[in-house]
Amino acid sequence: MLSETLTSIFNKLPAKSVHAHCDGPCGVYDPASARIAAEAVLSMTKKLIALAPAGNDQASISAYNNTFSRFVAIKEEESQKAKKELLILWTDYFKPEHLSTYPDLHDTFWKAAKLCSACKVNIDQTKAEELLAAVQKIHSMFWSSKGRSDNWVTAS
Amino acid sequence: MITGLQQADKNLFHKPDLFTLFTLIIGYRQHLRVVGSSMERVLKEGDLVTYKKLNPKHIDLEIGDIVVASHPKTKNKLIIKRIHRIYQNKFDLRGDNYFSSTDSREFGLIELDLIIGKVDKIFTKRI
C-alpha cells in the first residue's frame, strides 16, 4: 500500500525537465519508409481477403486462425508504421513556406493519416489502395520540394 | 528489473522511498524528469532522476557516469548524457541511443563548469 502510494507520488511529482533528446535534426527524410509500410498494408489486406481455411477439420481451422491472426497483426503494425512515418514528414520536414506551393499539404497528410487508421480498423482493399495513392502524392510533393523528380517505384 | 544493463546502471535504479521523498520535498536533493529517448535503454521518457550537485573541491566524475549539464548552446536547458571520454577537464558527453542523440559529436566537448551534477538515483515506472 505504502509502496504503491509512493510510486504514485513519484510519478506525479512536479519536476523540471532534463532533455535526453535529439535537438539537432539530422535532416534525413525520405517518404520511402512510408511507401514500404503502405505497400505492406495493401499486400496484407489482399492476402486477408484471399485467405480461406483449407478444410473444415480442426487442423485446417487452427491453421487458418493462426495465419489470419498473423496477417492482421502485420497489417496493424505496418499501418501504424506508415502513420508514424507520415507524421514525421508532415511535422518535421514540411515547413510553413511549403504551403504556398502545396496548399493542400495539410489536407493530404490528414487524409493519409486517417487512411492509416481506416486500414487498421478494416480489411478494405480500396482504403489500402487509397493509402498507397496518398503516399505517392506525398512522395511527389516531397521530392519536388527538393527540386528533384524521383520516380515512383514500388517494391511489390 | 530491466535486463541487459551494466551493473553500475542497475545500481542506479531505486524504488520510491519515504526518505528520498522527504529530501526532495525539503529541497535537499534535486530531481528532474527525463524528456526524450537519447538515453534509452537506461533512461526512458518520464523517468524521474535525482542527482548530486558537483562539489568543486572534489570532482568525482568518471567515464560512464550519467550527468546533468547545461546545454552549451541553449540557455536554461538541461541535458542528461553519459561521460564517454574525458580530455583535460573537458567532457565528451554522449547519449546511449547513438542514432537519436544530440551530444558532443555535434556540440563538441563540454567544459566542467557546465556539468551540474551526477545522477545517483533513477525512479522508473518500468520496475
PDB file of C-alpha atoms in Angstrom:
ATOM      1  CA  MET A   1       0.000   0.000   0.000  1.00  0.00           C
ATOM      2  CA  LEU A   2       2.739   2.446   1.062  1.00  0.00           C
ATOM      3  CA  SER A   3       4.857   1.356  -1.888  1.00  0.00           C
ATOM      4  CA  GLU A   4       2.006   1.970  -4.322  1.00  0.00           C
ATOM      5  CA  THR A   5       1.292   5.376  -2.811  1.00  0.00           C
ATOM      6  CA  LEU A   6       4.948   6.377  -3.009  1.00  0.00           C
ATOM      7  CA  THR A   7       5.187   5.187  -6.609  1.00  0.00           C
ATOM      8  CA  SER A   8       2.116   7.209  -7.481  1.00  0.00           C
ATOM      9  CA  ILE A   9       3.572  10.308  -5.789  1.00  0.00           C
ATOM     10  CA  PHE A  10       6.918   9.889  -7.562  1.00  0.00           C
ATOM     11  CA  ASN A  11       5.183   9.501 -10.895  1.00  0.00           C
ATOM     12  CA  LYS A  12       3.271  12.725 -10.396  1.00  0.00           C
ATOM     13  CA  LEU A  13       5.957  14.721  -8.622  1.00  0.00           C
ATOM     14  CA  PRO A  14       6.422  18.063 -10.370  1.00  0.00           C
ATOM     15  CA  ALA A  15       9.923  18.285 -11.771  1.00  0.00           C
ATOM     16  CA  LYS A  16      11.929  20.393 -14.152  1.00  0.00           C
ATOM     17  CA  SER A  17      12.671  18.650 -17.456  1.00  0.00           C
ATOM     18  CA  VAL A  18      16.063  17.341 -18.388  1.00  0.00           C
ATOM     19  CA  HIS A  19      16.489  16.681 -22.070  1.00  0.00           C
ATOM     20  CA  ALA A  20      17.652  13.385 -23.438  1.00  0.00           C
ATOM     21  CA  HIS A  21      16.613  14.002 -26.957  1.00  0.00           C
ATOM     22  CA  CYS A  22      17.875  14.741 -30.393  1.00  0.00           C
ATOM     23  CA  ASP A  23      17.503  18.525 -30.740  1.00  0.00           C
ATOM     24  CA  GLY A  24      19.553  18.829 -33.882  1.00  0.00           C
ATOM     25  CA  PRO A  25      17.511  17.171 -36.610  1.00  0.00           C
ATOM     26  CA  CYS A  26      19.699  15.025 -38.808  1.00  0.00           C
ATOM     27  CA  GLY A  27      17.775  16.364 -41.797  1.00  0.00           C
ATOM     28  CA  VAL A  28      17.485  12.940 -43.369  1.00  0.00           C
ATOM     29  CA  TYR A  29      13.933  12.360 -44.549  1.00  0.00           C
ATOM     30  CA  ASP A  30      12.566  10.031 -47.163  1.00  0.00           C
ATOM     31  CA  PRO A  31       8.965   9.015 -47.908  1.00  0.00           C
ATOM     32  CA  ALA A  32      10.274   5.580 -48.880  1.00  0.00           C
ATOM     33  CA  SER A  33       9.684   4.331 -45.312  1.00  0.00           C
ATOM     34  CA  ALA A  34       6.005   5.286 -45.528  1.00  0.00           C
ATOM     35  CA  ARG A  35       5.758   3.775 -49.008  1.00  0.00           C
ATOM     36  CA  ILE A  36       7.137   0.407 -47.879  1.00  0.00           C
ATOM     37  CA  ALA A  37       4.745   0.333 -44.917  1.00  0.00           C
ATOM     38  CA  ALA A  38       1.767   1.300 -47.097  1.00  0.00           C
ATOM     39  CA  GLU A  39       2.702  -1.392 -49.615  1.00  0.00           C
ATOM     40  CA  ALA A  40       2.819  -3.932 -46.810  1.00  0.00           C
ATOM     41  CA  VAL A  41      -0.630  -2.840 -45.641  1.00  0.00           C
ATOM     42  CA  LEU A  42      -2.039  -3.324 -49.128  1.00  0.00           C
ATOM     43  CA  SER A  43      -0.314  -6.675 -49.501  1.00  0.00           C
ATOM     44  CA  MET A  44      -1.616  -7.977 -46.168  1.00  0.00           C
ATOM     45  CA  THR A  45      -5.110  -6.698 -46.931  1.00  0.00           C
ATOM     46  CA  LYS A  46      -5.147  -8.597 -50.226  1.00  0.00           C
ATOM     47  CA  LYS A  47      -3.862 -11.734 -48.519  1.00  0.00           C
ATOM     48  CA  LEU A  48      -6.507 -11.482 -45.816  1.00  0.00           C
ATOM     49  CA  ILE A  49      -9.271 -11.140 -48.385  1.00  0.00           C
ATOM     50  CA  ALA A  50      -7.957 -14.169 -50.275  1.00  0.00           C
ATOM     51  CA  LEU A  51      -7.425 -16.286 -47.181  1.00  0.00           C
ATOM     52  CA  ALA A  52      -9.720 -19.250 -46.577  1.00  0.00           C
ATOM     53  CA  PRO A  53      -9.471 -22.417 -44.487  1.00  0.00           C
ATOM     54  CA  ALA A  54      -8.115 -25.417 -46.370  1.00  0.00           C
ATOM     55  CA  GLY A  55     -10.870 -27.606 -44.914  1.00  0.00           C
ATOM     56  CA  ASN A  56     -13.441 -27.931 -42.157  1.00  0.00           C
ATOM     57  CA  ASP A  57     -11.351 -30.117 -39.855  1.00  0.00           C
ATOM     58  CA  GLN A  58      -9.853 -28.765 -36.654  1.00  0.00           C
ATOM     59  CA  ALA A  59      -6.300 -28.647 -38.013  1.00  0.00           C
ATOM     60  CA  SER A  60      -7.347 -26.569 -41.015  1.00  0.00           C
ATOM     61  CA  ILE A  61      -9.376 -24.178 -38.847  1.00  0.00           C
ATOM     62  CA  SER A  62      -6.477 -23.774 -36.421  1.00  0.00           C
ATOM     63  CA  ALA A  63      -4.045 -23.128 -39.272  1.00  0.00           C
ATOM     64  CA  TYR A  64      -6.455 -20.610 -40.761  1.00  0.00           C
ATOM     65  CA  ASN A  65      -6.922 -18.795 -37.458  1.00  0.00           C
ATOM     66  CA  ASN A  66      -3.206 -18.693 -36.885  1.00  0.00           C
ATOM     67  CA  THR A  67      -2.418 -17.284 -40.326  1.00  0.00           C
ATOM     68  CA  PHE A  68      -5.331 -14.854 -40.171  1.00  0.00           C
ATOM     69  CA  SER A  69      -4.132 -13.519 -36.816  1.00  0.00           C
ATOM     70  CA  ARG A  70      -0.602 -13.114 -38.091  1.00  0.00           C
ATOM     71  CA  PHE A  71      -1.750 -11.249 -41.201  1.00  0.00           C
ATOM     72  CA  VAL A  72      -3.951  -8.936 -39.143  1.00  0.00           C
ATOM     73  CA  ALA A  73      -1.093  -8.247 -36.711  1.00  0.00           C
ATOM     74  CA  ILE A  74       1.247  -7.323 -39.570  1.00  0.00           C
ATOM     75  CA  LYS A  75      -1.403  -5.142 -41.194  1.00  0.00           C
ATOM     76  CA  GLU A  76      -1.923  -3.375 -37.869  1.00  0.00           C
ATOM     77  CA  GLU A  77       1.777  -2.883 -37.306  1.00  0.00           C
ATOM     78  CA  GLU A  78       2.531  -1.628 -40.807  1.00  0.00           C
ATOM     79  CA  SER A  79      -0.443   0.765 -40.747  1.00  0.00           C
ATOM     80  CA  GLN A  80       0.883   2.271 -37.543  1.00  0.00           C
ATOM     81  CA  LYS A  81       4.368   2.465 -39.040  1.00  0.00           C
ATOM     82  CA  ALA A  82       3.036   4.238 -42.127  1.00  0.00           C
ATOM     83  CA  LYS A  83       1.205   6.725 -39.940  1.00  0.00           C
ATOM     84  CA  LYS A  84       4.310   7.407 -37.875  1.00  0.00           C
ATOM     85  CA  GLU A  85       6.469   7.960 -40.951  1.00  0.00           C
ATOM     86  CA  LEU A  86       3.893  10.279 -42.478  1.00  0.00           C
ATOM     87  CA  LEU A  87       3.590  12.304 -39.297  1.00  0.00           C
ATOM     88  CA  ILE A  88       7.362  12.742 -39.179  1.00  0.00           C
ATOM     89  CA  LEU A  89       7.358  14.116 -42.719  1.00  0.00           C
ATOM     90  CA  TRP A  90       4.364  16.324 -42.004  1.00  0.00           C
ATOM     91  CA  THR A  91       5.566  17.818 -38.740  1.00  0.00           C
ATOM     92  CA  ASP A  92       9.344  17.753 -39.123  1.00  0.00           C
ATOM     93  CA  TYR A  93      10.190  18.048 -42.799  1.00  0.00           C
ATOM     94  CA  PHE A  94       7.478  20.247 -44.272  1.00  0.00           C
ATOM     95  CA  LYS A  95       7.596  23.896 -43.216  1.00  0.00           C
ATOM     96  CA  PRO A  96       5.001  26.702 -43.421  1.00  0.00           C
ATOM     97  CA  GLU A  97       6.671  28.051 -46.565  1.00  0.00           C
ATOM     98  CA  HIS A  98       5.791  24.813 -48.376  1.00  0.00           C
ATOM     99  CA  LEU A  99       2.101  25.674 -48.021  1.00  0.00           C
ATOM    100  CA  SER A 100       2.284  28.299 -50.739  1.00  0.00           C
ATOM    101  CA  THR A 101       3.486  25.664 -53.215  1.00  0.00           C
ATOM    102  CA  TYR A 102       1.296  22.866 -51.857  1.00  0.00           C
ATOM    103  CA  PRO A 103      -1.868  24.486 -50.494  1.00  0.00           C
ATOM    104  CA  ASP A 104      -3.441  21.071 -49.941  1.00  0.00           C
ATOM    105  CA  LEU A 105      -0.458  19.791 -47.936  1.00  0.00           C
ATOM    106  CA  HIS A 106      -2.256  19.645 -44.588  1.00  0.00           C
ATOM    107  CA  ASP A 107      -5.344  18.072 -46.105  1.00  0.00           C
ATOM    108  CA  THR A 108      -3.260  15.458 -47.929  1.00  0.00           C
ATOM    109  CA  PHE A 109      -1.398  14.421 -44.801  1.00  0.00           C
ATOM    110  CA  TRP A 110      -4.502  14.492 -42.639  1.00  0.00           C
ATOM    111  CA  LYS A 111      -6.368  12.240 -45.061  1.00  0.00           C
ATOM    112  CA  ALA A 112      -3.365   9.915 -45.408  1.00  0.00           C
ATOM    113  CA  ALA A 113      -3.125   9.572 -41.618  1.00  0.00           C
ATOM    114  CA  LYS A 114      -6.869   8.877 -41.461  1.00  0.00           C
ATOM    115  CA  LEU A 115      -6.432   6.189 -44.122  1.00  0.00           C
ATOM    116  CA  CYS A 116      -3.766   4.528 -41.966  1.00  0.00           C
ATOM    117  CA  SER A 117      -6.337   4.291 -39.191  1.00  0.00           C
ATOM    118  CA  ALA A 118      -9.011   3.019 -41.589  1.00  0.00           C
ATOM    119  CA  CYS A 119      -6.634   0.303 -42.804  1.00  0.00           C
ATOM    120  CA  LYS A 120      -6.085  -0.801 -39.225  1.00  0.00           C
ATOM    121  CA  VAL A 121      -9.766  -0.930 -38.416  1.00  0.00           C
ATOM    122  CA  ASN A 122     -10.931  -2.650 -41.603  1.00  0.00           C
ATOM    123  CA  ILE A 123      -9.923  -5.236 -44.160  1.00  0.00           C
ATOM    124  CA  ASP A 124     -10.578  -2.879 -47.024  1.00  0.00           C
ATOM    125  CA  GLN A 125      -8.565  -3.096 -50.213  1.00  0.00           C
ATOM    126  CA  THR A 126      -9.951   0.205 -51.525  1.00  0.00           C
ATOM    127  CA  LYS A 127      -8.745   2.039 -48.420  1.00  0.00           C
ATOM    128  CA  ALA A 128      -5.340   0.357 -48.669  1.00  0.00           C
ATOM    129  CA  GLU A 129      -5.042   1.408 -52.317  1.00  0.00           C
ATOM    130  CA  GLU A 130      -6.100   4.939 -51.394  1.00  0.00           C
ATOM    131  CA  LEU A 131      -3.417   4.977 -48.724  1.00  0.00           C
ATOM    132  CA  LEU A 132      -0.739   3.970 -51.207  1.00  0.00           C
ATOM    133  CA  ALA A 133      -2.006   6.636 -53.626  1.00  0.00           C
ATOM    134  CA  ALA A 134      -1.856   9.245 -50.856  1.00  0.00           C
ATOM    135  CA  VAL A 135       1.713   8.216 -50.061  1.00  0.00           C
ATOM    136  CA  GLN A 136       2.546   8.543 -53.750  1.00  0.00           C
ATOM    137  CA  LYS A 137       1.153  12.078 -53.744  1.00  0.00           C
ATOM    138  CA  ILE A 138       3.247  12.918 -50.689  1.00  0.00           C
ATOM    139  CA  HIS A 139       6.261  11.318 -52.375  1.00  0.00           C
ATOM    140  CA  SER A 140       5.785  13.709 -55.331  1.00  0.00           C
ATOM    141  CA  MET A 141       5.359  16.737 -53.052  1.00  0.00           C
ATOM    142  CA  PHE A 142       8.430  15.786 -51.074  1.00  0.00           C
ATOM    143  CA  TRP A 143      10.803  15.306 -53.983  1.00  0.00           C
ATOM    144  CA  SER A 144       9.544  18.290 -55.939  1.00  0.00           C
ATOM    145  CA  SER A 145      10.053  20.437 -52.814  1.00  0.00           C
ATOM    146  CA  LYS A 146      13.684  19.389 -53.017  1.00  0.00           C
ATOM    147  CA  GLY A 147      13.813  20.209 -56.712  1.00  0.00           C
ATOM    148  CA  ARG A 148      14.153  16.571 -57.619  1.00  0.00           C
ATOM    149  CA  SER A 149      11.836  14.348 -59.563  1.00  0.00           C
ATOM    150  CA  ASP A 150      12.404  10.855 -58.270  1.00  0.00           C
ATOM    151  CA  ASN A 151      10.342   8.195 -59.957  1.00  0.00           C
ATOM    152  CA  TRP A 152       7.712   6.328 -58.009  1.00  0.00           C
ATOM    153  CA  VAL A 153       8.947   2.770 -57.787  1.00  0.00           C
ATOM    154  CA  THR A 154       7.200   0.194 -55.663  1.00  0.00           C
ATOM    155  CA  ALA A 155       8.743  -2.914 -54.165  1.00  0.00           C
ATOM    156  CA  SER A 156       5.847  -5.201 -54.895  1.00  0.00           C
TER     157      SER A 156
ATOM    158  CA  MET B   1      14.193  -5.229 -13.418  1.00  0.00           C
ATOM    159  CA  ILE B   2      15.317  -4.031 -16.835  1.00  0.00           C
ATOM    160  CA  THR B   3      17.537  -6.718 -18.272  1.00  0.00           C
ATOM    161  CA  GLY B   4      20.814  -6.326 -20.126  1.00  0.00           C
ATOM    162  CA  LEU B   5      22.090  -3.248 -18.296  1.00  0.00           C
ATOM    163  CA  GLN B   6      25.581  -2.789 -16.873  1.00  0.00           C
ATOM    164  CA  GLN B   7      25.761  -3.387 -13.129  1.00  0.00           C
ATOM    165  CA  ALA B   8      26.655   0.268 -12.488  1.00  0.00           C
ATOM    166  CA  ASP B   9      23.453   1.326 -14.237  1.00  0.00           C
ATOM    167  CA  LYS B  10      21.376  -1.308 -12.463  1.00  0.00           C
ATOM    168  CA  ASN B  11      22.587   0.109  -9.155  1.00  0.00           C
ATOM    169  CA  LEU B  12      21.058   3.474 -10.018  1.00  0.00           C
ATOM    170  CA  PHE B  13      17.531   2.098 -10.054  1.00  0.00           C
ATOM    171  CA  HIS B  14      15.612   2.500  -6.828  1.00  0.00           C
ATOM    172  CA  LYS B  15      12.108   2.032  -5.645  1.00  0.00           C
ATOM    173  CA  PRO B  16      10.428   5.161  -4.326  1.00  0.00           C
ATOM    174  CA  ASP B  17      11.042   5.563  -0.588  1.00  0.00           C
ATOM    175  CA  LEU B  18       9.934   7.958   2.098  1.00  0.00           C
ATOM    176  CA  PHE B  19      13.422   9.228   2.859  1.00  0.00           C
ATOM    177  CA  THR B  20      14.085  10.260  -0.747  1.00  0.00           C
ATOM    178  CA  LEU B  21      10.657  11.850  -0.973  1.00  0.00           C
ATOM    179  CA  PHE B  22      11.382  13.861   2.173  1.00  0.00           C
ATOM    180  CA  THR B  23      14.751  15.025   0.837  1.00  0.00           C
ATOM    181  CA  LEU B  24      13.113  16.072  -2.418  1.00  0.00           C
ATOM    182  CA  ILE B  25      10.333  17.980  -0.700  1.00  0.00           C
ATOM    183  CA  ILE B  26      12.675  19.962   1.539  1.00  0.00           C
ATOM    184  CA  GLY B  27      14.971  20.610  -1.434  1.00  0.00           C
ATOM    185  CA  TYR B  28      17.954  18.766  -0.058  1.00  0.00           C
ATOM    186  CA  ARG B  29      18.135  16.710  -3.247  1.00  0.00           C
ATOM    187  CA  GLN B  30      17.487  17.818  -6.803  1.00  0.00           C
ATOM    188  CA  HIS B  31      15.238  15.910  -9.129  1.00  0.00           C
ATOM    189  CA  LEU B  32      14.410  16.079 -12.823  1.00  0.00           C
ATOM    190  CA  ARG B  33      12.011  14.407 -15.218  1.00  0.00           C
ATOM    191  CA  VAL B  34      13.506  12.863 -18.360  1.00  0.00           C
ATOM    192  CA  VAL B  35      12.247  14.016 -21.752  1.00  0.00           C
ATOM    193  CA  GLY B  36      13.341  12.206 -24.916  1.00  0.00           C
ATOM    194  CA  SER B  37      14.914   8.929 -25.866  1.00  0.00           C
ATOM    195  CA  SER B  38      18.622   9.591 -26.326  1.00  0.00           C
ATOM    196  CA  MET B  39      19.484   7.705 -23.122  1.00  0.00           C
ATOM    197  CA  GLU B  40      17.438   4.605 -23.786  1.00  0.00           C
ATOM    198  CA  ARG B  41      17.541   1.837 -22.588  1.00  0.00           C
ATOM    199  CA  VAL B  42      18.698   3.142 -19.223  1.00  0.00           C
ATOM    200  CA  LEU B  43      16.502   6.226 -19.149  1.00  0.00           C
ATOM    201  CA  LYS B  44      13.085   6.473 -20.685  1.00  0.00           C
ATOM    202  CA  GLU B  45      10.803   9.427 -21.136  1.00  0.00           C
ATOM    203  CA  GLY B  46       9.026  10.167 -17.870  1.00  0.00           C
ATOM    204  CA  ASP B  47      11.654   8.652 -15.597  1.00  0.00           C
ATOM    205  CA  LEU B  48      12.500  10.675 -12.518  1.00  0.00           C
ATOM    206  CA  VAL B  49      16.169  11.116 -11.676  1.00  0.00           C
ATOM    207  CA  THR B  50      17.895  12.619  -8.682  1.00  0.00           C
ATOM    208  CA  TYR B  51      21.418  13.937  -8.882  1.00  0.00           C
ATOM    209  CA  LYS B  52      24.227  15.025  -6.634  1.00  0.00           C
ATOM    210  CA  LYS B  53      25.473  18.514  -7.315  1.00  0.00           C
ATOM    211  CA  LEU B  54      29.154  18.648  -8.139  1.00  0.00           C
ATOM    212  CA  ASN B  55      31.404  19.601  -5.286  1.00  0.00           C
ATOM    213  CA  PRO B  56      34.005  21.987  -6.770  1.00  0.00           C
ATOM    214  CA  LYS B  57      36.522  20.851  -4.175  1.00  0.00           C
ATOM    215  CA  HIS B  58      36.085  17.230  -5.003  1.00  0.00           C
ATOM    216  CA  ILE B  59      35.235  16.414  -8.597  1.00  0.00           C
ATOM    217  CA  ASP B  60      34.463  12.716  -8.743  1.00  0.00           C
ATOM    218  CA  LEU B  61      33.346  12.302 -12.341  1.00  0.00           C
ATOM    219  CA  GLU B  62      34.304   9.174 -14.201  1.00  0.00           C
ATOM    220  CA  ILE B  63      33.805   7.745 -17.656  1.00  0.00           C
ATOM    221  CA  GLY B  64      30.436   6.011 -17.699  1.00  0.00           C
ATOM    222  CA  ASP B  65      28.748   8.373 -15.236  1.00  0.00           C
ATOM    223  CA  ILE B  66      25.395   9.807 -16.240  1.00  0.00           C
ATOM    224  CA  VAL B  67      25.462  13.552 -15.729  1.00  0.00           C
ATOM    225  CA  VAL B  68      23.159  16.534 -15.867  1.00  0.00           C
ATOM    226  CA  ALA B  69      24.635  19.501 -17.704  1.00  0.00           C
ATOM    227  CA  SER B  70      23.600  22.859 -19.059  1.00  0.00           C
ATOM    228  CA  HIS B  71      23.074  22.804 -22.794  1.00  0.00           C
ATOM    229  CA  PRO B  72      26.120  24.522 -24.308  1.00  0.00           C
ATOM    230  CA  LYS B  73      24.084  26.392 -26.905  1.00  0.00           C
ATOM    231  CA  THR B  74      20.639  26.869 -25.406  1.00  0.00           C
ATOM    232  CA  LYS B  75      20.147  28.861 -22.230  1.00  0.00           C
ATOM    233  CA  ASN B  76      18.196  27.371 -19.356  1.00  0.00           C
ATOM    234  CA  LYS B  77      18.075  23.947 -20.935  1.00  0.00           C
ATOM    235  CA  LEU B  78      19.378  20.924 -19.112  1.00  0.00           C
ATOM    236  CA  ILE B  79      20.625  17.810 -20.829  1.00  0.00           C
ATOM    237  CA  ILE B  80      21.314  14.358 -19.498  1.00  0.00           C
ATOM    238  CA  LYS B  81      24.084  12.293 -21.078  1.00  0.00           C
ATOM    239  CA  ARG B  82      26.819   9.833 -20.275  1.00  0.00           C
ATOM    240  CA  ILE B  83      30.517  10.693 -19.972  1.00  0.00           C
ATOM    241  CA  HIS B  84      32.141   8.997 -22.935  1.00  0.00           C
ATOM    242  CA  ARG B  85      35.660  10.420 -22.614  1.00  0.00           C
ATOM    243  CA  ILE B  86      37.457  12.998 -20.517  1.00  0.00           C
ATOM    244  CA  TYR B  87      40.116  15.202 -22.116  1.00  0.00           C
ATOM    245  CA  GLN B  88      41.907  17.543 -19.722  1.00  0.00           C
ATOM    246  CA  ASN B  89      38.822  18.558 -17.771  1.00  0.00           C
ATOM    247  CA  LYS B  90      36.674  18.713 -20.867  1.00  0.00           C
ATOM    248  CA  PHE B  91      33.962  16.154 -21.285  1.00  0.00           C
ATOM    249  CA  ASP B  92      32.784  14.194 -24.271  1.00  0.00           C
ATOM    250  CA  LEU B  93      29.117  13.559 -23.467  1.00  0.00           C
ATOM    251  CA  ARG B  94      27.150  11.047 -25.474  1.00  0.00           C
ATOM    252  CA  GLY B  95      23.661   9.630 -25.464  1.00  0.00           C
ATOM    253  CA  ASP B  96      23.345   5.875 -25.114  1.00  0.00           C
ATOM    254  CA  ASN B  97      20.934   5.849 -28.021  1.00  0.00           C
ATOM    255  CA  TYR B  98      23.572   6.584 -30.636  1.00  0.00           C
ATOM    256  CA  PHE B  99      21.174   7.171 -33.513  1.00  0.00           C
ATOM    257  CA  SER B 100      18.932   9.578 -31.683  1.00  0.00           C
ATOM    258  CA  SER B 101      21.109  11.847 -29.639  1.00  0.00           C
ATOM    259  CA  THR B 102      22.440  15.348 -29.889  1.00  0.00           C
ATOM    260  CA  ASP B 103      25.660  15.284 -27.947  1.00  0.00           C
ATOM    261  CA  SER B 104      29.382  16.066 -28.099  1.00  0.00           C
ATOM    262  CA  ARG B 105      29.505  14.640 -31.601  1.00  0.00           C
ATOM    263  CA  GLU B 106      27.580  17.738 -32.563  1.00  0.00           C
ATOM    264  CA  PHE B 107      28.224  20.416 -29.958  1.00  0.00           C
ATOM    265  CA  GLY B 108      31.772  19.434 -29.031  1.00  0.00           C
ATOM    266  CA  LEU B 109      33.399  18.898 -25.667  1.00  0.00           C
ATOM    267  CA  ILE B 110      31.701  20.276 -22.579  1.00  0.00           C
ATOM    268  CA  GLU B 111      33.539  22.407 -20.051  1.00  0.00           C
ATOM    269  CA  LEU B 112      33.465  21.217 -16.473  1.00  0.00           C
ATOM    270  CA  ASP B 113      31.560  24.286 -15.313  1.00  0.00           C
ATOM    271  CA  LEU B 114      28.597  23.272 -17.489  1.00  0.00           C
ATOM    272  CA  ILE B 115      28.219  19.997 -15.654  1.00  0.00           C
ATOM    273  CA  ILE B 116      25.782  20.419 -12.822  1.00  0.00           C
ATOM    274  CA  GLY B 117      25.675  17.038 -11.203  1.00  0.00           C
ATOM    275  CA  LYS B 118      25.893  13.304 -11.374  1.00  0.00           C
ATOM    276  CA  VAL B 119      22.794  11.126 -11.481  1.00  0.00           C
ATOM    277  CA  ASP B 120      22.641   8.975  -8.394  1.00  0.00           C
ATOM    278  CA  LYS B 121      19.124   7.550  -8.495  1.00  0.00           C
ATOM    279  CA  ILE B 122      16.612   6.652 -11.165  1.00  0.00           C
ATOM    280  CA  PHE B 123      12.950   6.090 -10.461  1.00  0.00           C
ATOM    281  CA  THR B 124      11.117   4.478 -13.315  1.00  0.00           C
ATOM    282  CA  LYS B 125       7.675   3.069 -13.915  1.00  0.00           C
ATOM    283  CA  ARG B 126       9.260   0.079 -15.616  1.00  0.00           C
ATOM    284  CA  ILE B 127      10.181  -1.846 -12.442  1.00  0.00           C
TER     285      ILE B 127
END
